[in-house]
Amino acid sequence: MDEFELIRRYFAHVGADRADVRLGVGDDAALLEVPAGMQLVASVDTIVAGRHFPPGSDARSVGHRALAVNLSDLAAMGATPAWAMLALTLPDADPDWLERFAGGLADLAKAHGVALVGGDTTAGALTVTVQIMGFVPRGTALRRSGACAGDLLAVTGTLGDSGAGLALATGSLRTADSAVAHELIERFEYPTPRVEFGLAARGIATAAMDLSDGLAGDLPKLASASGLHAHVDVERLPLSDALQAIASTEQARAWALSAGDDYELLLALPRQHHDSLRASARQLNLRLSVIGELRRGNGVSWTLQGSELAHPVEGYDHFRRASTQITD
Amino acid sequence: MDEFELIRRYFAHVGADRADVRLGVGDDAALLEVPAGMQLVASVDTIVAGRHFPPGSDARSVGHRALAVNLSDLAAMGATPAWAMLALTLPDADPDWLERFAGGLADLAKAHGVALVGGDTTAGALTVTVQIMGFVPRGTALRRSGACAGDLLAVTGTLGDSGAGLALATGSLRTADSAVAHELIERFEYPTPRVEFGLAARGIATAAMDLSDGLAGDLPKLASASGLHAHVDVERLPLSDALQAIASTEQARAWALSAGDDYELLLALPRQHHDSLRASARQLNLRLSVIGELRRGNGVSWTLQGSELAHPVEGYDHFRRASTQITD
């Protein structure tokens, strides 16, 4: 058994068993059944060592994140995930690394009922691409377009934790509080895609996207796609206790605005539906925070205690800036 | 406009316009309609600079090959291609390179009616992953399993050209005959996926796969999947005039058996259907050659003029050996 036979072993049975997979790993292609009345929802994302995660990251986290960033895209569409394909380029076939990587991927896949239905493994610099497919009932997908003037802007969870977690993981930030450090690093290494909440928001939110590049980078895309102006009250950004324990409010807000990797959802929400969607969030043990609103016009504005901010963030995190996505 | 906005421009409208693409490039995910009665056929393949193509290859060829190797997988299933997603990791955003890359990808996509519906562009070592999706009428896909004892083994086109073309492109083989060199290098740089022939073989061939790793590497997979023994008469391997013009018969056969990258189809064929499928091939201006047969048992055997060959090829091409595929 050569090293690549070994790899094949690790990925032959990853994730959920699904009856709609007529042919999975092992032929020239997978054969899959999309249920009647459903549209196929498909996305692809790559994470590269040294760009999207520190070299030497725990392989378990790399496997988790490679799938999580894709699940987050389906969450933003209000889609139910079903199948994933993996294109893994790696310098060598280290069994311990592969076992941890496959384990991280498999646990998250099972948690969301996703089957790994195919892939390709090649030798080269560590680069992990996952393509994901899922469904929505025809015509019900959440898009970035569709928001209306007067809609509230809301976000799930808390923002900025992942940015602080990355700074802690790479040693550029330190704290004596190991519980706080652990919590924030976990937020970077094991982001939670908001799949269930995306389903709950379908038919209620008028637009949605996931926050992968930070609110300051992502919000203009939603505003532009909806043909509206987006306004944010920066003091309303939800910040976790852990983040506030290790950073000044100013630093915490900078992470929340620009650090990226939060994988929370940003939504446009008719005011009359705010209470019901917040109740749905509460059932999922998830915060839902109103941070601003959509107005006629274009562009984005930010205020802090009523004073306008010309540039909400001074410095962007260049660790992630070198990545862009055709579909984010 | 930053460099990644530039990249986005190159890939926003690549390939065919398709009415079944409800939402393409530009949101968190694509929204796609699979026609009623059809199964979704999906595959993913990565090509890496220095592994699957020489560093410094014409970007037009890299774009073509990245899609061609995936179209070839759908051809092997007898599927009609529809949509592709691109995950492109590249060291820098050189406009000339991107224009040629996108052009090579777009021309082949349009020729097969394929729309690019999404993707992701990241900075890193040059690595190109394409995920492809298409359809087959439910239950009609060609698989590697399904061949019967007594079926003929057949291949499309000619074998070994691409191996010689790569040797010529990298300078490890030389010829004064520039027309021959050009023809063989084109076979490596611009392989032709046998999509139309795959459709013609549906309902006729009992098993199929595409030849990406060379017959000696790929045939055992079909034999194993079908639970049969595969026998090949090596003197029947189809060799092009160009290949025979620059190589001894022995060298030409070694390339045909082991060099890979031919992207021809290997099929199992009931004897009574041979004439009709050959007629279909002729209409497509394509050779179809019987090279052996399937027998009860397992494993693979090779004869040359009736004498058994223990090892059909001495040396494998390690340029490609470092790649393996979970679904080939």
GROMACS .gro file of C-alpha atoms in nm, chain B residues 8-326:
model
  319
  336ARG     CA    1  -1.291   3.877  -1.022
  337ARG     CA    2  -1.335   4.053  -1.354
  338TYR     CA    3  -1.164   3.773  -1.543
  339PHE     CA    4  -1.391   3.505  -1.408
  340ALA     CA    5  -1.730   3.674  -1.368
  341HIS     CA    6  -1.857   3.567  -1.712
  342VAL     CA    7  -1.660   3.264  -1.820
  343GLY     CA    8  -1.822   2.996  -2.034
  344ALA     CA    9  -2.175   2.947  -2.161
  345ASP     CA   10  -2.488   3.137  -2.058
  346ARG     CA   11  -2.729   2.882  -1.919
  347ALA     CA   12  -3.092   2.931  -1.817
  348ASP     CA   13  -3.051   2.672  -1.540
  349VAL     CA   14  -2.807   2.902  -1.356
  350ARG     CA   15  -3.043   3.103  -1.133
  351LEU     CA   16  -2.755   3.275  -0.955
  352GLY     CA   17  -2.393   3.248  -1.066
  353VAL     CA   18  -2.073   3.425  -0.961
  354GLY     CA   19  -2.113   3.701  -0.700
  355ASP     CA   20  -2.310   3.573  -0.400
  356ASP     CA   21  -2.220   3.332  -0.120
  357ALA     CA   22  -2.310   3.035  -0.339
  358ALA     CA   23  -2.455   2.950  -0.679
  359LEU     CA   24  -2.820   2.849  -0.730
  360LEU     CA   25  -2.865   2.580  -0.994
  361GLU     CA   26  -3.154   2.379  -1.140
  362VAL     CA   27  -3.103   2.008  -1.202
  363PRO     CA   28  -3.358   1.894  -1.463
  364ALA     CA   29  -3.629   1.649  -1.355
  365GLY     CA   30  -3.537   1.284  -1.408
  366MET     CA   31  -3.166   1.357  -1.402
  367GLN     CA   32  -2.897   1.256  -1.157
  368LEU     CA   33  -2.627   1.506  -1.068
  369VAL     CA   34  -2.276   1.390  -1.166
  370ALA     CA   35  -1.993   1.567  -0.981
  371SER     CA   36  -1.616   1.544  -0.981
  372VAL     CA   37  -1.315   1.748  -0.870
  373ASP     CA   38  -0.954   1.750  -0.989
  374THR     CA   39  -0.649   1.955  -0.905
  375ILE     CA   40  -0.349   2.028  -1.123
  376VAL     CA   41  -0.031   2.157  -0.957
  377ALA     CA   42   0.259   2.337  -1.126
  378GLY     CA   43   0.561   2.105  -1.135
  379ARG     CA   44   0.346   1.798  -1.083
  380HIS     CA   45   0.086   1.797  -1.355
  381PHE     CA   46   0.233   2.055  -1.587
  382PRO     CA   47   0.582   2.206  -1.621
  383PRO     CA   48   0.639   2.535  -1.435
  384GLY     CA   49   0.624   2.813  -1.692
  385SER     CA   50   0.358   2.638  -1.905
  386ASP     CA   51   0.148   2.865  -2.122
  387ALA     CA   52  -0.138   2.981  -1.899
  388ARG     CA   53  -0.381   2.911  -2.184
  389SER     CA   54  -0.289   2.544  -2.165
  390VAL     CA   55  -0.316   2.543  -1.784
  391GLY     CA   56  -0.669   2.686  -1.805
  392HIS     CA   57  -0.766   2.436  -2.075
  393ARG     CA   58  -0.621   2.136  -1.892
  394ALA     CA   59  -0.775   2.227  -1.556
  395LEU     CA   60  -1.120   2.201  -1.713
  396ALA     CA   61  -1.037   1.922  -1.960
  397VAL     CA   62  -0.934   1.673  -1.691
  398ASN     CA   63  -1.270   1.728  -1.523
  399LEU     CA   64  -1.472   1.710  -1.845
  400SER     CA   65  -1.294   1.381  -1.907
  401ASP     CA   66  -1.431   1.244  -1.579
  402LEU     CA   67  -1.785   1.336  -1.683
  403ALA     CA   68  -1.722   1.182  -2.028
  404ALA     CA   69  -1.629   0.858  -1.855
  405MET     CA   70  -1.967   0.860  -1.679
  406GLY     CA   71  -2.158   0.932  -2.001
  407ALA     CA   72  -2.268   1.263  -1.846
  408THR     CA   73  -2.355   1.596  -2.007
  409PRO     CA   74  -2.146   1.872  -1.844
  410ALA     CA   75  -2.326   2.184  -1.720
  411TRP     CA   76  -2.148   2.385  -1.449
  412ALA     CA   77  -1.795   2.432  -1.317
  413MET     CA   78  -1.642   2.599  -1.013
  414LEU     CA   79  -1.282   2.720  -0.999
  415ALA     CA   80  -1.049   2.736  -0.700
  416LEU     CA   81  -0.737   2.913  -0.821
  417THR     CA   82  -0.434   2.958  -0.598
  418LEU     CA   83  -0.159   3.163  -0.761
  419PRO     CA   84   0.151   3.347  -0.646
  420ASP     CA   85   0.061   3.682  -0.800
  421ALA     CA   86  -0.204   3.838  -1.020
  422ASP     CA   87  -0.024   3.888  -1.351
  423PRO     CA   88  -0.284   4.029  -1.594
  424ASP     CA   89  -0.130   3.861  -1.902
  425TRP     CA   90  -0.120   3.526  -1.729
  426LEU     CA   91  -0.477   3.562  -1.603
  427GLU     CA   92  -0.609   3.665  -1.942
  428ARG     CA   93  -0.452   3.364  -2.112
  429PHE     CA   94  -0.560   3.128  -1.832
  430ALA     CA   95  -0.919   3.253  -1.838
  431GLY     CA   96  -0.918   3.235  -2.220
  432GLY     CA   97  -0.808   2.870  -2.227
  433LEU     CA   98  -1.070   2.781  -1.966
  434ALA     CA   99  -1.345   2.987  -2.130
  435ASP     CA  100  -1.296   2.850  -2.482
  436LEU     CA  101  -1.322   2.490  -2.367
  437ALA     CA  102  -1.617   2.573  -2.138
  438LYS     CA  103  -1.808   2.735  -2.422
  439ALA     CA  104  -1.732   2.445  -2.656
  440HIS     CA  105  -1.906   2.214  -2.409
  441GLY     CA  106  -2.183   2.451  -2.301
  442VAL     CA  107  -2.040   2.478  -1.947
  443ALA     CA  108  -2.097   2.785  -1.726
  444LEU     CA  109  -1.847   2.888  -1.458
  445VAL     CA  110  -2.081   2.943  -1.163
  446GLY     CA  111  -1.842   3.026  -0.881
  447GLY     CA  112  -1.497   3.002  -0.742
  448ASP     CA  113  -1.234   3.127  -0.506
  449THR     CA  114  -0.900   3.291  -0.573
  450THR     CA  115  -0.624   3.277  -0.314
  451ALA     CA  116  -0.255   3.365  -0.299
  452GLY     CA  117  -0.010   3.075  -0.280
  453ALA     CA  118   0.175   2.820  -0.491
  454LEU     CA  119   0.013   2.774  -0.835
  455THR     CA  120  -0.261   2.513  -0.782
  456VAL     CA  121  -0.574   2.490  -0.994
  457THR     CA  122  -0.879   2.298  -0.874
  458VAL     CA  123  -1.190   2.266  -1.089
  459GLN     CA  124  -1.509   2.107  -0.964
  460ILE     CA  125  -1.750   2.005  -1.236
  461MET     CA  126  -2.118   1.915  -1.234
  462GLY     CA  127  -2.335   1.760  -1.505
  463PHE     CA  128  -2.631   1.525  -1.555
  464VAL     CA  129  -2.726   1.177  -1.664
  465PRO     CA  130  -3.078   1.038  -1.698
  466ARG     CA  131  -3.143   0.845  -1.377
  467GLY     CA  132  -2.977   0.504  -1.375
  468THR     CA  133  -2.787   0.536  -1.704
  469ALA     CA  134  -2.441   0.650  -1.588
  470LEU     CA  135  -2.140   0.450  -1.701
  471ARG     CA  136  -1.942   0.315  -1.408
  472ARG     CA  137  -1.618   0.125  -1.365
  473SER     CA  138  -1.818  -0.168  -1.238
  474GLY     CA  139  -2.065  -0.346  -1.464
  475ALA     CA  140  -1.841  -0.515  -1.721
  476CYS     CA  141  -1.914  -0.882  -1.802
  477ALA     CA  142  -1.678  -1.171  -1.878
  478GLY     CA  143  -1.643  -1.184  -2.255
  479ASP     CA  144  -1.678  -0.810  -2.305
  480LEU     CA  145  -1.423  -0.647  -2.531
  481LEU     CA  146  -1.183  -0.387  -2.393
  482ALA     CA  147  -1.165  -0.082  -2.617
  483VAL     CA  148  -1.001   0.261  -2.607
  484THR     CA  149  -1.073   0.583  -2.793
  485GLY     CA  150  -0.810   0.776  -2.990
  486THR     CA  151  -0.441   0.695  -2.959
  487LEU     CA  152  -0.234   0.640  -2.646
  488GLY     CA  153   0.106   0.771  -2.544
  489ASP     CA  154   0.102   1.096  -2.741
  490SER     CA  155   0.070   1.309  -2.433
  491GLY     CA  156   0.363   1.139  -2.262
  492ALA     CA  157   0.583   1.205  -2.564
  493GLY     CA  158   0.446   1.559  -2.585
  494LEU     CA  159   0.543   1.626  -2.225
  495ALA     CA  160   0.894   1.487  -2.289
  496LEU     CA  161   0.922   1.719  -2.589
  497ALA     CA  162   0.785   2.018  -2.399
  498THR     CA  163   1.033   1.973  -2.115
  499GLY     CA  164   1.329   1.907  -2.348
  500SER     CA  165   1.395   1.550  -2.233
  501LEU     CA  166   1.309   1.437  -2.590
  502ARG     CA  167   1.405   1.618  -2.910
  503THR     CA  168   1.312   1.590  -3.275
  504ALA     CA  169   1.399   1.788  -3.584
  505ASP     CA  170   1.045   1.733  -3.716
  506SER     CA  171   0.869   2.043  -3.584
  507ALA     CA  172   0.526   1.940  -3.715
  508VAL     CA  173   0.543   1.615  -3.522
  509ALA     CA  174   0.672   1.792  -3.213
  510HIS     CA  175   0.390   2.045  -3.234
  511GLU     CA  176   0.125   1.776  -3.274
  512LEU     CA  177   0.245   1.578  -2.972
  513ILE     CA  178   0.295   1.881  -2.748
  514GLU     CA  179  -0.059   1.992  -2.837
  515ARG     CA  180  -0.186   1.654  -2.722
  516PHE     CA  181  -0.030   1.720  -2.381
  517GLU     CA  182  -0.121   2.087  -2.355
  518TYR     CA  183  -0.472   2.072  -2.501
  519PRO     CA  184  -0.619   1.726  -2.435
  520THR     CA  185  -0.962   1.664  -2.587
  521PRO     CA  186  -1.212   1.522  -2.338
  522ARG     CA  187  -1.429   1.260  -2.512
  523VAL     CA  188  -1.760   1.400  -2.392
  524GLU     CA  189  -1.964   1.331  -2.708
  525PHE     CA  190  -1.833   0.977  -2.731
  526GLY     CA  191  -1.917   0.916  -2.364
  527LEU     CA  192  -2.277   1.011  -2.443
  528ALA     CA  193  -2.277   0.775  -2.744
  529ALA     CA  194  -2.144   0.491  -2.528
  530ARG     CA  195  -2.418   0.527  -2.265
  531GLY     CA  196  -2.652   0.231  -2.281
  532ILE     CA  197  -2.396   0.036  -2.489
  533ALA     CA  198  -2.073   0.009  -2.291
  534THR     CA  199  -2.102  -0.193  -1.970
  535ALA     CA  200  -1.821  -0.006  -1.791
  536ALA     CA  201  -1.597   0.293  -1.858
  537MET     CA  202  -1.328   0.515  -1.711
  538ASP     CA  203  -1.097   0.781  -1.841
  539LEU     CA  204  -0.724   0.721  -1.885
  540SER     CA  205  -0.545   0.981  -1.675
  541ASP     CA  206  -0.265   0.775  -1.521
  542GLY     CA  207  -0.182   0.546  -1.814
  543LEU     CA  208  -0.343   0.216  -1.910
  544ALA     CA  209  -0.114   0.010  -1.685
  545GLY     CA  210  -0.220   0.216  -1.385
  546ASP     CA  211  -0.585   0.262  -1.471
  547LEU     CA  212  -0.694  -0.075  -1.614
  548PRO     CA  213  -0.655  -0.262  -1.282
  549LYS     CA  214  -0.909  -0.021  -1.131
  550LEU     CA  215  -1.175  -0.108  -1.390
  551ALA     CA  216  -1.098  -0.481  -1.363
  552SER     CA  217  -1.121  -0.466  -0.985
  553ALA     CA  218  -1.441  -0.259  -0.980
  554SER     CA  219  -1.604  -0.506  -1.222
  555GLY     CA  220  -1.468  -0.812  -1.038
  556LEU     CA  221  -1.303  -0.949  -1.351
  557HIS     CA  222  -0.966  -1.023  -1.509
  558ALA     CA  223  -0.857  -0.786  -1.785
  559HIS     CA  224  -0.636  -0.906  -2.067
  560VAL     CA  225  -0.456  -0.677  -2.312
  561ASP     CA  226  -0.276  -0.763  -2.636
  562VAL     CA  227  -0.008  -0.495  -2.623
  563GLU     CA  228   0.044  -0.499  -3.001
  564ARG     CA  229  -0.314  -0.372  -3.040
  565LEU     CA  230  -0.253  -0.047  -2.848
  566PRO     CA  231  -0.339   0.237  -3.088
  567LEU     CA  232  -0.031   0.450  -3.160
  568SER     CA  233  -0.042   0.768  -3.362
  569ASP     CA  234   0.172   0.823  -3.673
  570ALA     CA  235   0.331   1.120  -3.494
  571LEU     CA  236   0.433   0.905  -3.198
  572GLN     CA  237   0.572   0.634  -3.423
  573ALA     CA  238   0.765   0.895  -3.620
  574ILE     CA  239   0.977   0.991  -3.320
  575ALA     CA  240   0.994   0.677  -3.108
  576SER     CA  241   1.070   0.308  -3.135
  577THR     CA  242   0.766   0.085  -3.108
  578GLU     CA  243   0.890  -0.024  -2.766
  579GLN     CA  244   0.921   0.334  -2.638
  580ALA     CA  245   0.585   0.429  -2.791
  581ARG     CA  246   0.417   0.137  -2.613
  582ALA     CA  247   0.585   0.232  -2.284
  583TRP     CA  248   0.435   0.580  -2.313
  584ALA     CA  249   0.098   0.434  -2.411
  585LEU     CA  250   0.100   0.210  -2.105
  586SER     CA  251   0.238   0.436  -1.840
  587ALA     CA  252   0.281   0.802  -1.925
  588GLY     CA  253  -0.073   0.911  -1.849
  589ASP     CA  254  -0.249   1.234  -1.941
  590ASP     CA  255  -0.411   1.089  -2.254
  591TYR     CA  256  -0.768   1.149  -2.133
  592GLU     CA  257  -0.898   0.888  -2.372
  593LEU     CA  258  -1.180   0.657  -2.260
  594LEU     CA  259  -1.137   0.292  -2.169
  595LEU     CA  260  -1.456   0.090  -2.221
  596ALA     CA  261  -1.594  -0.259  -2.170
  597LEU     CA  262  -1.814  -0.349  -2.463
  598PRO     CA  263  -2.040  -0.645  -2.540
  599ARG     CA  264  -1.910  -0.798  -2.864
  600GLN     CA  265  -2.242  -0.758  -3.045
  601HIS     CA  266  -2.232  -0.380  -2.994
  602HIS     CA  267  -1.881  -0.328  -3.120
  603ASP     CA  268  -1.974  -0.240  -3.479
  604SER     CA  269  -2.240   0.012  -3.384
  605LEU     CA  270  -2.018   0.191  -3.132
  606ARG     CA  271  -1.732   0.201  -3.380
  607ALA     CA  272  -1.970   0.363  -3.626
  608SER     CA  273  -2.056   0.625  -3.361
  609ALA     CA  274  -1.686   0.688  -3.309
  610ARG     CA  275  -1.631   0.727  -3.682
  611GLN     CA  276  -1.904   0.990  -3.696
  612LEU     CA  277  -1.710   1.181  -3.429
  613ASN     CA  278  -1.390   1.137  -3.633
  614LEU     CA  279  -1.250   0.929  -3.349
  615ARG     CA  280  -1.071   0.593  -3.351
  616LEU     CA  281  -1.209   0.313  -3.138
  617SER     CA  282  -0.966   0.023  -3.094
  618VAL     CA  283  -1.023  -0.314  -2.933
  619ILE     CA  284  -0.716  -0.389  -2.721
  620GLY     CA  285  -0.823  -0.699  -2.528
  621GLU     CA  286  -1.105  -0.852  -2.333
  622LEU     CA  287  -1.247  -0.917  -1.990
  623ARG     CA  288  -1.238  -1.266  -1.844
  624ARG     CA  289  -1.350  -1.438  -1.527
  625GLY     CA  290  -1.096  -1.395  -1.248
  626ASN     CA  291  -0.909  -1.093  -1.126
  627GLY     CA  292  -0.599  -0.888  -1.199
  628VAL     CA  293  -0.457  -0.789  -1.534
  629SER     CA  294  -0.246  -0.974  -1.792
  630TRP     CA  295  -0.054  -0.846  -2.092
  631THR     CA  296   0.071  -1.037  -2.398
  632LEU     CA  297   0.289  -0.927  -2.688
  633GLN     CA  298   0.245  -1.146  -2.999
  634GLY     CA  299   0.113  -1.420  -2.772
  635SER     CA  300   0.395  -1.411  -2.517
  636GLU     CA  301   0.301  -1.309  -2.166
  637LEU     CA  302   0.469  -0.998  -2.022
  638ALA     CA  303   0.532  -1.007  -1.649
  639HIS     CA  304   0.586  -0.631  -1.627
  640PRO     CA  305   0.448  -0.444  -1.924
  641VAL     CA  306   0.648  -0.131  -1.851
  642GLU     CA  307   0.988  -0.093  -1.697
  643GLY     CA  308   0.982   0.262  -1.569
  644TYR     CA  309   0.684   0.467  -1.468
  645ASP     CA  310   0.678   0.840  -1.516
  646HIS     CA  311   0.736   0.987  -1.174
  647PHE     CA  312   0.634   1.329  -1.293
  648ARG     CA  313   0.274   1.224  -1.243
  649ARG     CA  314   0.306   0.940  -0.994
  650ALA     CA  315   0.292   1.171  -0.695
  651SER     CA  316  -0.071   1.244  -0.771
  652THR     CA  317  -0.360   1.024  -0.683
  653GLN     CA  318  -0.729   1.083  -0.685
  654ILE     CA  319  -0.999   0.978  -0.447
   0.00000   0.00000   0.00000
